[in-house]
Amino acid sequence: MAALASTFFATTPKVSRFNSLPKLPLGRSLSHFNRPTFITPIVVSALRDDFIRNNSASELDSTNGLKKLLDSLFVLCTSVALSAALFVADVDSASAFVVTTPRKLQSDELATVRLFQENTPSVVYITNLAARQDAFTLDVLEVPQGSGSGFVWDTQGHVVTNYHVIRGASDLKVTLADQSTYDAKVVGFDQDKDVAVLRIEAPKGKLRPIPIGVSADLLVGQKVYAIGNPFGLDHTLTTGVISGLRREISSAATGRPIQDVIQTDAAINPGNSGGPLIDSAGNLIGINTAIYSPSGASSGVGFSIPVDTVSGIVDQLVKFGKVTRPILGIKFAPDQSVEQLGVSGVLVLDAPPNGPAGKAGLQSTKRDAYGRLILGDIITSVNGKKVANGSDLYRILDQCKVGDKVEVEVLRGDKLEKIPVVLEPKPDES
């Protein structure tokens, strides 16, 4: 028994190596330890003790008390060793979880993130509310009939958007980037160019006007970014390039053409209307207004009204509440009808006598006593500029001002005549 006891205690210093480990703070990384060197002596010592205990089993049969004592000591030493190993391993796992490597972004990604963060506070969410009467209670309720985007123009609370976003609204709500909502009043709108200006009574500290850029020097291929609220998902960023310049689209309200429109492949969907199109410097270059898509969703062909056009309109709306645009005061036939006649120009269907064209003597299309159609004047040029269709006529008039005298060349029968006409504003803008 004495030999057995000396053999057992001769092995205990192997396990006691755990007590000689350096004492380190728990917060320090386990990298200061060599884990194999730390755990291996414990395991080897435990196995050696188990080997010795098995070889000595025959000698301990005679004395059960000493066997129980040795078993208890073995279990105790093994438990302490395993507990220490697991405890230190947990500290290492926790440290590895807390200390993470920060995400690294490329320079172009950082620029995009910064651009979005700086311009998002300028973009607003617009809700169009319409009055509806309940069929059963006859109560008048305001229900959302549409939504769109817009952006803060100045610190006076003016918000710019598309006219078709607010058309038919009985009430309007504007939600800022911080989710605060304000009632909006319509300052004015231009149906021909699909631009509208609203005003909200919000603290100046919450209003961040968007930087105004220039659209005259844009180039095909340069990067652009669209921020808006497609399908009600507020403050969504899409990226793309300028796909084309000097496009022409028709106003959704009046059908009047809008010239010099920007074409982009940045995804523009329902709800993006009225939102800003910005360049890589974060400056406004256009208002997202329309898409070309058979399905109604983005097909990679979006259109934005250039900021140079928008700026002049917004200035007039803020100052006067309306846009004074000259007209000839005529109604003309669709371009397809004129093409079927085999002529080029604008066919005058009606020239009211109290309008500019009627006062100047332009003749309308009418029927004789037998019901036969007598064609009116066909406008072929204005101020020497050829007019092949309605878009050409509108483009020329957009370059004129109210009160200008223009020389209108018309085809009357088989003869060309030149008639001076003094341009006037629309009757509802007088």
mmCIF file of C-alpha atoms in Angstrom, residues 121 123 175-182 206 235:
data_model
loop_
_atom_site.group_PDB
_atom_site.id
_atom_site.type_symbol
_atom_site.label_atom_id
_atom_site.label_comp_id
_atom_site.label_asym_id
_atom_site.label_seq_id
_atom_site.Cartn_x
_atom_site.Cartn_y
_atom_site.Cartn_z
ATOM 1 C CA PRO A 121 -33.086 64.845 -45.822
ATOM 2 C CA VAL A 123 -36.434 64.298 -50.296
ATOM 3 C CA THR A 175 -43.701 63.600 -44.880
ATOM 4 C CA LEU A 176 -40.101 64.632 -44.230
ATOM 5 C CA ALA A 177 -37.134 62.321 -43.787
ATOM 6 C CA ASP A 178 -37.604 62.296 -39.986
ATOM 7 C CA GLN A 179 -41.169 60.965 -40.531
ATOM 8 C CA SER A 180 -42.799 64.216 -39.407
ATOM 9 C CA THR A 181 -45.901 64.979 -41.499
ATOM 10 C CA TYR A 182 -47.313 68.384 -42.460
ATOM 11 C CA LYS A 206 -36.028 70.553 -40.502
ATOM 12 C CA HIS A 235 -36.245 57.058 -49.573
#
